[in-house]
Amino acid sequence: MKRSFCASQVSSTIAFFSIRRHAPPESLIPDSVSVVDCLSSHGSSVTALARLRSRVGQQSSLSNSVRWIQMQSSTDMDLKSQLQELIPEQQDRLKKLKSEHGKVQLGNIAVDMVIGGMRGMTGLLWETSLLDPEEGIRFRGLSIPECQKVLPAAQSGGEPLPEGLLWLLLTGKVPSKEQVKALSQDLANRAAVPDYVYNAIDALPSTAHPMTQFASGVMALQVQSEFQKAYENGIHKSKYIFPSRFWEPTYEDCLNLIARVPVVAAYVYRRMYKNGDSVPADKSLDYGANFSHMLGFDDDKMKELMRLYITIHSDHEGGNVSAHTGHLVGSALSDPYLSFAAALNGLAGPLHGLANQEVLLWIKSVVEECGENISKDQLKEYVWKTLNSGKVVPGYGHGVLRKTDPRYVCQREFALKHLPDDPLFQLVSKLYEVVPPVLTELGKVKNPWPNVDAHSGVLLNHYGLTEARYYTVLFGVSRSLGICSQLIWDRALGLALERPKSVTMDWLDAFCKKAKASSA
């Protein structure tokens, strides 16, 4: 029986090829990957990798030496049927974890954590991605560079298709090109938006913030919720309490939502900035390219940027405001539309998704005051001026990361490849050299390095999407992939209503005094 090639093993293989300083032959880039022969047990991967190194050293043909990896295309193109196979396994796994290890302590909670927004507390189950402070984000075990290598792309050497990442987030498996194509067509077929959604948006002033209009459109989509219909029709409690089968209407809602949010988002953009002249969808295009097309941008490089943008912004584990909000609201059995709309309202905050808007506005303020050819010394003075005025340098620092955000790095690589001479990109490059030392000198910043927001606006601006107020909507479209993937698993695993304990300052004072007296 064939075994799924888990993300960590894909990671090890990619790392090995990198160490050898050559890319694997084209025939070895997986459509979908499974492990046989040597990987018959969990602990055999290291031995197998060592065996592979030995063979590569002895044989000139790499394809002849990699006997233990089979590259295959699955005949099953349907994402939902894949989940129907995976979910019972994961339900059993969660049940076993709870019964065998439910009392294992994960750490101590300090007063600083309680006061500081629960920062650093391990308290959520989030399957689709994991964020390491030093390494950055991994989607189902794969880093961004690894996703760029193994996920199907629209063109050779291009950026990964968001549909491929959605498949990976939901199943933990690298999809074939055929599976991604089938999913892309499925999403295109689900993308019809009722007129009353547009009417709900049109009821708002055109001057309303784009995120207000976008969230209102998502709320209007809720009328068609399959989850809500199933609940109102009296679905038995056993269907949504572990082990749950209530994931199926959630799946339908989430796939419909993911398919429709680009249509709603594009309508908001054209309404606000293009006199309401909407651009019809093109079902022949993939998810990212079609979104770019509906916005009014048909440059092939802009389509590539949109594929990259949606992919890298899709998920960032469960503790950030938008992801946590979606999970929290969903834990009350609110349907995916209500949950995602709530997540969008969190994303709209200046300390979260709105930051990408603020970055470009700040960069343009630098240009207005100092010109495009500003020196590093002048830029340093402007940074200090910003800090001394009580403001922050937008796009720098992160609540978890303690290194340069990998999402920033891949955007920089995109810019170096496609727009190296863009004046604003050159300014961003200077900021990368100037800002971290200034923030380090300031002494109050744990992470002085740039995050994802420090770069995205410059790329969008280059291809003509200059309206910075709209940028958070793009973030919202992207985030639908991660939040909806997790909502499906929330229902599949029957995860509980979220209800952490809160305390008052009086309680904290009394507890700390008692602890101090006990240790005296």
Coordinates of C-alpha atoms in Angstrom, one line a residue:
M1 CA 0.0 0.0 0.0
K2 CA 1.3 3.4 -0.9
R3 CA 2.0 5.9 1.8
S4 CA 1.5 9.7 1.6
F5 CA 4.7 11.6 1.3
C6 CA 4.4 13.9 4.4
A7 CA 5.5 17.5 4.2
S8 CA 8.5 17.0 6.5
Q9 CA 9.9 14.4 4.1
V10 CA 9.3 16.7 1.1
S11 CA 11.2 19.3 3.1
S12 CA 14.1 17.0 3.8
T13 CA 14.3 16.0 0.2
I14 CA 14.3 19.6 -1.0
A15 CA 16.9 20.6 1.6
F16 CA 19.1 17.7 0.3
F17 CA 18.9 18.8 -3.3
S18 CA 19.8 22.3 -2.1
I19 CA 22.8 21.0 -0.3
R20 CA 24.0 19.2 -3.5
R21 CA 23.7 22.7 -5.2
H22 CA 21.7 21.5 -8.1
A23 CA 18.0 21.3 -8.7
P24 CA 16.4 17.9 -9.1
P25 CA 15.8 16.8 -12.7
E26 CA 12.5 18.0 -14.0
S27 CA 11.2 14.5 -13.9
L28 CA 11.7 14.5 -10.1
I29 CA 9.5 17.5 -9.4
P30 CA 6.4 16.0 -7.9
D31 CA 2.9 16.2 -9.3
S32 CA 1.9 14.4 -6.2
V33 CA 4.3 12.4 -4.0
S34 CA 4.2 9.1 -2.1
V35 CA 6.9 7.1 -0.2
V36 CA 7.3 3.4 -0.6
D37 CA 9.9 0.8 0.0
C38 CA 12.5 2.3 2.4
L39 CA 9.9 4.6 4.2
S40 CA 7.9 1.8 5.7
S41 CA 8.2 3.1 9.2
H42 CA 8.3 6.6 10.7
G43 CA 11.9 6.4 11.8
S44 CA 13.4 5.2 8.5
S45 CA 13.5 8.6 6.7
V46 CA 17.0 9.5 8.1
T47 CA 18.4 6.1 7.1
A48 CA 16.8 6.4 3.7
L49 CA 18.2 9.9 3.1
A50 CA 21.7 8.7 4.1
R51 CA 21.2 5.8 1.7
L52 CA 20.2 8.3 -1.0
R53 CA 23.3 10.4 -0.4
S54 CA 25.5 7.3 -0.8
R55 CA 23.8 6.3 -4.0
V56 CA 24.1 9.8 -5.5
G57 CA 27.8 9.7 -4.8
Q58 CA 28.2 6.4 -6.6
Q59 CA 25.9 6.9 -9.6
S60 CA 25.8 9.6 -12.2
S61 CA 22.1 9.2 -12.8
L62 CA 20.1 10.7 -9.9
S63 CA 16.8 9.3 -11.4
N64 CA 18.2 5.8 -11.1
S65 CA 19.3 6.3 -7.5
V66 CA 16.0 7.6 -6.1
R67 CA 14.3 4.2 -5.9
W68 CA 12.3 5.0 -2.7
I69 CA 10.4 8.0 -4.0
Q70 CA 7.6 7.5 -6.5
M71 CA 6.2 10.4 -8.4
Q72 CA 2.6 9.8 -9.4
S73 CA -0.5 11.7 -10.5
S74 CA -3.6 10.8 -8.6
T75 CA -6.6 9.8 -10.6
D76 CA -8.9 11.4 -8.0
M77 CA -9.4 15.1 -8.9
D78 CA -12.0 15.8 -6.3
L79 CA -10.8 17.7 -3.1
K80 CA -13.9 16.7 -1.1
S81 CA -13.3 13.0 -1.6
Q82 CA -9.8 13.4 -0.4
L83 CA -11.1 14.9 2.8
Q84 CA -13.6 12.2 3.3
E85 CA -10.7 9.8 3.5
L86 CA -8.5 12.0 5.7
I87 CA -10.9 13.2 8.2
P88 CA -11.7 9.8 10.0
E89 CA -8.0 9.3 10.4
Q90 CA -7.5 12.7 12.0
Q91 CA -10.6 12.3 14.2
D92 CA -9.1 9.1 15.6
R93 CA -5.7 10.9 16.0
L94 CA -7.2 13.7 18.0
K95 CA -9.2 11.3 20.1
K96 CA -6.0 9.4 20.9
L97 CA -4.1 12.6 21.8
K98 CA -6.9 13.6 24.2
S99 CA -7.2 10.3 25.9
E100 CA -3.5 9.5 26.2
H101 CA -1.9 13.0 26.6
G102 CA -4.8 15.3 27.7
K103 CA -3.2 16.1 31.1
V104 CA 0.3 16.9 29.8
Q105 CA 1.3 20.4 30.8
L106 CA 2.4 22.7 27.9
G107 CA 3.9 25.5 30.0
N108 CA 3.4 28.1 32.7
I109 CA 1.3 31.2 32.4
A110 CA 2.8 34.5 33.7
V111 CA 1.0 37.7 34.7
D112 CA 2.7 39.5 31.8
M113 CA 1.0 37.1 29.4
V114 CA -2.4 37.7 31.0
I115 CA -2.0 41.5 30.8
G116 CA -0.2 41.4 27.4
G117 CA -2.9 40.0 25.3
M118 CA -2.2 36.3 26.0
R119 CA 1.0 36.7 24.0
G120 CA 3.1 33.5 23.8
M121 CA 0.4 31.3 25.4
T122 CA 0.0 27.9 23.7
G123 CA -3.8 27.6 23.6
L124 CA -5.1 26.9 20.1
L125 CA -5.2 23.9 17.8
W126 CA -4.4 25.1 14.2
E127 CA -3.6 22.4 11.7
T128 CA -2.9 24.3 8.5
S129 CA 0.3 26.2 9.4
L130 CA 2.9 26.8 12.1
L131 CA 4.9 29.9 12.8
D132 CA 8.4 29.5 14.3
P133 CA 10.0 32.7 15.6
E134 CA 13.4 32.0 13.9
E135 CA 12.3 30.0 10.9
G136 CA 9.1 31.7 9.9
I137 CA 5.9 30.2 8.5
R138 CA 5.4 26.7 7.3
F139 CA 2.3 25.6 5.5
R140 CA 1.6 22.0 6.5
G141 CA 5.4 21.7 7.1
L142 CA 6.6 23.4 3.9
S143 CA 8.4 26.7 4.0
I144 CA 7.6 29.4 1.4
P145 CA 10.6 28.5 -0.8
E146 CA 9.7 24.9 -0.6
C147 CA 6.1 25.7 -1.7
Q148 CA 7.5 27.7 -4.6
K149 CA 9.4 24.6 -5.7
V150 CA 6.8 21.8 -5.3
L151 CA 3.4 23.4 -5.8
P152 CA 2.1 23.6 -9.4
A153 CA 2.6 26.9 -11.2
A154 CA 0.8 28.6 -14.1
Q155 CA 4.1 28.7 -16.0
S156 CA 7.5 27.0 -15.7
G157 CA 9.5 28.6 -12.9
G158 CA 6.6 30.8 -12.0
E159 CA 4.8 31.5 -8.7
P160 CA 2.7 28.8 -7.1
L161 CA -1.0 28.7 -7.9
P162 CA -3.2 29.6 -4.8
E163 CA -5.4 26.6 -5.6
G164 CA -2.4 24.4 -5.0
L165 CA -1.8 25.9 -1.6
L166 CA -5.5 25.5 -0.7
W167 CA -5.2 21.8 -1.5
L168 CA -2.1 21.6 0.6
L169 CA -3.7 23.4 3.5
L170 CA -6.7 21.1 3.5
T171 CA -5.1 17.8 2.9
G172 CA -1.4 18.1 3.9
K173 CA -0.5 16.7 0.5
V174 CA 1.2 18.3 -2.5
P175 CA -1.3 18.2 -5.3
S176 CA -0.8 17.3 -9.0
K177 CA -1.2 19.8 -11.8
E178 CA -4.4 17.9 -12.8
Q179 CA -5.8 18.2 -9.2
V180 CA -5.1 21.9 -9.1
K181 CA -6.7 22.4 -12.5
A182 CA -9.8 20.6 -11.3
L183 CA -10.0 22.6 -8.1
S184 CA -9.5 25.8 -10.1
Q185 CA -12.5 24.9 -12.3
D186 CA -14.6 24.0 -9.3
L187 CA -13.9 27.4 -7.7
A188 CA -14.8 29.1 -11.0
N189 CA -18.1 27.3 -11.2
R190 CA -18.9 28.4 -7.6
A191 CA -18.2 32.0 -8.1
A192 CA -21.6 33.4 -9.0
V193 CA -22.6 36.3 -6.7
P194 CA -26.3 37.2 -6.2
D195 CA -27.4 40.7 -7.0
Y196 CA -28.5 41.4 -3.5
V197 CA -24.8 41.3 -2.4
Y198 CA -24.0 44.1 -4.8
N199 CA -27.1 46.0 -3.6
A200 CA -25.9 45.7 0.0
I201 CA -22.6 47.2 -0.9
D202 CA -24.2 49.9 -3.0
A203 CA -26.3 50.9 0.1
L204 CA -23.0 52.2 1.6
P205 CA -21.4 55.5 0.6
S206 CA -18.7 55.0 -2.0
T207 CA -16.4 56.8 0.4
A208 CA -16.7 54.1 3.0
H209 CA -13.5 52.3 3.7
P210 CA -12.9 49.4 1.3
M211 CA -12.8 46.9 4.2
T212 CA -16.2 48.1 5.4
Q213 CA -17.7 47.5 1.9
F214 CA -15.9 44.2 1.6
A215 CA -17.1 42.8 5.0
S216 CA -20.6 44.0 4.2
G217 CA -20.5 42.0 1.0
V218 CA -19.3 38.9 2.8
M219 CA -22.1 39.3 5.3
A220 CA -24.7 39.5 2.5
L221 CA -23.3 36.2 1.0
Q222 CA -24.3 34.5 4.3
V223 CA -27.9 34.3 3.1
Q224 CA -26.9 31.2 1.1
S225 CA -25.1 29.4 3.9
E226 CA -25.4 25.6 3.6
F227 CA -24.3 25.3 7.2
Q228 CA -27.0 27.5 8.5
K229 CA -29.6 25.7 6.4
A230 CA -28.5 22.3 7.8
Y231 CA -28.6 23.6 11.4
E232 CA -32.1 25.1 10.9
N233 CA -33.3 21.9 9.4
G234 CA -32.6 20.2 12.7
I235 CA -29.4 18.3 12.1
H236 CA -28.8 15.9 15.0
K237 CA -26.4 17.0 17.7
S238 CA -24.2 13.9 17.0
K239 CA -23.4 15.4 13.6
Y240 CA -21.6 18.4 15.0
I241 CA -20.2 17.1 18.2
F242 CA -17.1 14.9 18.0
P243 CA -16.7 12.8 15.8
S244 CA -18.4 15.4 13.6
R245 CA -19.9 14.9 10.1
F246 CA -21.0 18.6 10.2
W247 CA -17.9 19.4 8.2
E248 CA -19.6 18.8 4.9
P249 CA -21.9 21.8 4.8
T250 CA -19.0 23.8 6.2
Y251 CA -16.9 22.6 3.3
E252 CA -19.5 23.7 0.8
D253 CA -19.8 27.2 2.5
C254 CA -16.0 27.6 2.6
L255 CA -15.4 26.6 -1.0
N256 CA -18.2 28.9 -2.1
L257 CA -16.8 31.7 0.1
I258 CA -13.3 31.3 -1.3
A259 CA -14.6 31.3 -4.8
R260 CA -16.8 34.4 -4.3
V261 CA -14.6 36.8 -2.3
P262 CA -12.5 37.9 -5.2
V263 CA -15.6 38.8 -7.1
V264 CA -16.9 40.9 -4.2
A265 CA -13.5 42.4 -3.6
A266 CA -13.1 43.4 -7.3
Y267 CA -16.6 44.9 -7.3
V268 CA -15.6 47.1 -4.3
Y269 CA -12.4 48.2 -6.1
R270 CA -14.1 49.1 -9.4
R271 CA -17.0 50.8 -7.5
M272 CA -14.6 53.0 -5.6
Y273 CA -11.9 53.8 -8.1
K274 CA -13.1 53.0 -11.6
N275 CA -16.6 54.6 -11.7
G276 CA -18.4 51.3 -11.1
D277 CA -17.2 49.9 -14.4
S278 CA -17.0 46.2 -13.4
V279 CA -14.9 43.6 -15.3
P280 CA -16.6 40.2 -15.8
A281 CA -14.8 37.1 -14.6
D282 CA -12.9 34.9 -17.0
K283 CA -13.4 31.2 -16.2
S284 CA -10.5 30.2 -18.3
L285 CA -8.1 31.9 -15.8
D286 CA -6.8 30.5 -12.6
Y287 CA -7.8 32.0 -9.2
G288 CA -5.1 34.6 -8.9
A289 CA -5.0 35.6 -12.5
N290 CA -8.8 36.0 -12.6
F291 CA -8.8 38.2 -9.6
S292 CA -6.2 40.4 -11.2
H293 CA -8.3 40.5 -14.4
M294 CA -11.5 41.5 -12.5
L295 CA -9.6 44.3 -10.8
G296 CA -8.6 45.5 -14.3
F297 CA -5.0 44.4 -14.5
D298 CA -4.1 42.0 -17.3
D299 CA -0.3 42.3 -17.3
D300 CA 1.1 38.8 -17.0
K301 CA 3.6 39.9 -14.3
M302 CA 0.7 41.4 -12.2
K303 CA -1.1 38.1 -12.5
E304 CA 2.1 36.4 -11.2
L305 CA 2.3 38.9 -8.4
M306 CA -1.3 38.2 -7.4
R307 CA -0.6 34.4 -7.3
L308 CA 2.4 35.1 -5.1
Y309 CA 0.5 37.6 -2.9
I310 CA -2.5 35.3 -2.3
T311 CA -0.3 32.3 -1.5
I312 CA 2.0 34.0 1.0
H313 CA -0.8 35.9 2.8
S314 CA -3.1 33.0 3.1
D315 CA -2.3 31.8 6.6
H316 CA 0.0 32.6 9.5
E317 CA -1.0 30.1 12.2
G318 CA -4.0 30.6 14.5
G319 CA -2.9 33.3 17.0
N320 CA -3.0 36.4 14.8
V321 CA -6.1 38.5 15.2
S322 CA -8.0 37.6 12.0
A323 CA -7.2 33.8 12.2
H324 CA -8.1 33.7 15.9
T325 CA -11.3 35.7 15.4
G326 CA -12.4 33.4 12.6
H327 CA -11.7 30.3 14.8
L328 CA -13.4 31.9 17.9
V329 CA -16.6 32.9 16.1
G330 CA -16.7 29.6 14.3
S331 CA -16.4 27.7 17.7
A332 CA -19.9 29.0 18.5
L333 CA -21.1 27.1 15.4
S334 CA -21.5 30.4 13.5
D335 CA -21.3 29.6 9.8
P336 CA -18.2 30.4 7.7
Y337 CA -19.6 33.6 6.4
L338 CA -20.2 35.1 9.8
S339 CA -16.9 33.8 11.0
F340 CA -14.9 35.2 8.1
A341 CA -16.7 38.5 8.2
A342 CA -15.7 38.8 11.9
A343 CA -12.1 37.9 10.9
L344 CA -12.1 40.7 8.3
N345 CA -13.1 43.2 10.9
G346 CA -10.1 42.2 12.9
L347 CA -7.9 42.3 9.8
A348 CA -9.0 45.9 9.3
G349 CA -7.2 47.1 12.4
P350 CA -4.1 49.3 12.1
L351 CA -2.1 46.8 14.2
H352 CA -2.9 43.9 11.9
G353 CA -3.9 43.9 8.2
L354 CA -4.3 47.7 7.8
A355 CA -0.5 48.0 8.2
N356 CA 0.2 47.3 4.5
Q357 CA -1.8 50.5 3.7
E358 CA 0.2 52.5 6.2
V359 CA 3.6 51.3 4.8
L360 CA 3.1 52.6 1.3
L361 CA 1.6 55.9 2.6
W362 CA 4.7 56.3 4.9
I363 CA 7.1 55.5 2.0
K364 CA 5.3 58.1 -0.2
S365 CA 5.7 60.7 2.6
V366 CA 9.4 60.0 2.5
V367 CA 9.5 60.7 -1.2
E368 CA 7.4 63.8 -0.9
E369 CA 9.6 65.4 1.7
C370 CA 13.0 64.1 0.7
G371 CA 12.7 63.0 -3.0
E372 CA 13.3 59.6 -4.6
N373 CA 17.1 59.8 -4.5
I374 CA 17.4 60.2 -0.7
S375 CA 20.7 59.1 0.8
K376 CA 21.0 56.5 3.6
D377 CA 22.0 59.3 6.0
Q378 CA 18.9 61.4 5.1
L379 CA 16.8 58.3 5.4
K380 CA 18.2 57.6 8.8
E381 CA 17.3 61.1 9.9
Y382 CA 13.7 60.7 8.6
V383 CA 13.3 57.4 10.5
W384 CA 14.5 59.0 13.7
K385 CA 12.1 61.9 13.0
T386 CA 9.2 59.4 12.7
L387 CA 10.1 57.7 15.9
N388 CA 10.7 60.9 17.9
S389 CA 7.3 62.1 16.9
G390 CA 5.7 59.2 18.7
K391 CA 5.0 57.1 15.6
V392 CA 6.3 53.7 14.5
V393 CA 8.0 52.8 11.3
P394 CA 5.3 50.8 9.6
G395 CA 6.2 47.4 8.3
Y396 CA 8.9 46.6 10.8
G397 CA 8.7 44.3 13.8
H398 CA 6.4 41.3 14.4
G399 CA 4.6 39.8 17.4
V400 CA 6.2 36.4 16.9
L401 CA 9.0 36.5 14.4
R402 CA 12.6 37.3 15.5
K403 CA 14.1 37.5 12.0
T404 CA 13.3 38.9 8.6
D405 CA 9.8 37.7 7.5
P406 CA 10.2 35.0 4.8
R407 CA 7.2 36.6 3.1
Y408 CA 9.2 39.8 2.8
V409 CA 12.1 37.9 1.4
C410 CA 10.1 36.2 -1.4
Q411 CA 8.6 39.6 -2.4
R412 CA 12.0 41.1 -2.5
E413 CA 13.2 38.3 -4.8
F414 CA 10.2 38.9 -7.0
A415 CA 11.1 42.6 -7.2
L416 CA 14.8 41.8 -8.0
K417 CA 13.6 39.6 -10.8
H418 CA 10.9 41.8 -12.3
L419 CA 11.3 45.5 -11.2
P420 CA 14.9 46.0 -9.9
D421 CA 15.0 49.6 -11.1
D422 CA 11.7 50.8 -9.6
P423 CA 12.5 53.9 -7.5
L424 CA 10.2 52.8 -4.6
F425 CA 11.7 49.3 -4.5
Q426 CA 15.2 50.9 -4.3
L427 CA 14.0 53.0 -1.4
V428 CA 12.6 49.9 0.3
S429 CA 16.0 48.3 -0.2
K430 CA 17.7 51.2 1.6
L431 CA 15.2 51.0 4.4
Y432 CA 16.1 47.4 4.9
E433 CA 19.7 48.6 5.6
V434 CA 18.8 51.6 7.6
V435 CA 15.8 50.8 9.8
P436 CA 17.0 47.6 11.7
P437 CA 20.1 49.4 13.1
V438 CA 18.0 52.4 14.2
L439 CA 15.4 50.2 15.9
T440 CA 18.2 48.2 17.6
E441 CA 19.7 51.4 18.8
L442 CA 16.3 52.5 20.2
G443 CA 16.5 49.4 22.4
K444 CA 12.8 48.8 22.8
V445 CA 12.1 46.5 19.8
K446 CA 12.5 42.7 20.1
N447 CA 12.4 42.3 16.3
P448 CA 13.8 45.2 14.2
W449 CA 13.4 43.3 10.9
P450 CA 10.8 43.9 8.2
N451 CA 7.6 41.9 8.0
V452 CA 5.3 41.1 5.1
D453 CA 3.7 44.5 5.0
A454 CA 7.0 46.3 4.4
H455 CA 7.1 45.2 0.8
S456 CA 3.7 44.3 -0.7
G457 CA 2.5 47.9 -1.4
V458 CA 5.6 48.8 -3.5
L459 CA 5.0 45.8 -5.8
L460 CA 1.3 46.6 -6.2
N461 CA 2.0 50.2 -6.8
H462 CA 4.5 49.3 -9.6
Y463 CA 1.9 47.5 -11.6
G464 CA -0.7 50.3 -11.2
L465 CA -2.7 49.3 -8.2
T466 CA -1.8 52.5 -6.4
E467 CA -4.8 52.9 -4.1
A468 CA -3.3 52.1 -0.7
R469 CA -6.6 52.1 1.2
Y470 CA -7.6 49.1 -0.8
Y471 CA -4.6 46.9 0.1
T472 CA -6.1 45.3 3.1
V473 CA -8.9 43.9 1.0
L474 CA -6.3 42.0 -1.0
F475 CA -5.0 40.6 2.3
G476 CA -8.6 39.6 3.2
V477 CA -9.1 37.7 -0.1
S478 CA -5.8 35.8 0.6
R479 CA -6.7 35.1 4.2
S480 CA -9.9 33.3 3.2
L481 CA -7.8 30.3 2.1
G482 CA -6.3 29.7 5.5
I483 CA -9.2 30.6 7.7
C484 CA -11.7 28.6 5.7
S485 CA -9.4 25.6 5.6
Q486 CA -9.1 25.6 9.4
L487 CA -12.9 26.1 9.8
I488 CA -13.5 22.9 7.8
W489 CA -11.1 21.1 10.2
D490 CA -12.6 22.7 13.2
R491 CA -16.0 21.1 12.3
A492 CA -14.4 17.8 11.2
L493 CA -12.6 17.5 14.5
G494 CA -15.6 18.8 16.5
L495 CA -13.4 21.3 18.3
A496 CA -15.0 22.9 21.3
L497 CA -16.5 26.3 22.0
E498 CA -13.6 28.5 22.9
R499 CA -14.0 29.9 26.4
P500 CA -10.7 31.0 28.1
K501 CA -10.8 32.1 31.7
S502 CA -10.5 35.8 32.5
V503 CA -9.5 37.5 35.8
T504 CA -9.6 41.0 37.3
M505 CA -6.7 43.1 38.5
D506 CA -7.9 42.5 42.1
W507 CA -7.6 38.8 41.5
L508 CA -4.1 39.2 40.1
D509 CA -3.0 41.3 43.0
A510 CA -4.3 38.8 45.5
F511 CA -2.8 35.9 43.7
C512 CA 0.6 37.5 43.4
K513 CA 0.6 38.5 47.1
K514 CA -0.3 35.0 48.1
A515 CA 2.5 33.5 45.9
K516 CA 5.0 36.0 47.4
A517 CA 4.0 35.0 50.9
S518 CA 4.2 31.3 50.2
S519 CA 7.8 31.7 48.8
A520 CA 9.0 33.8 51.8

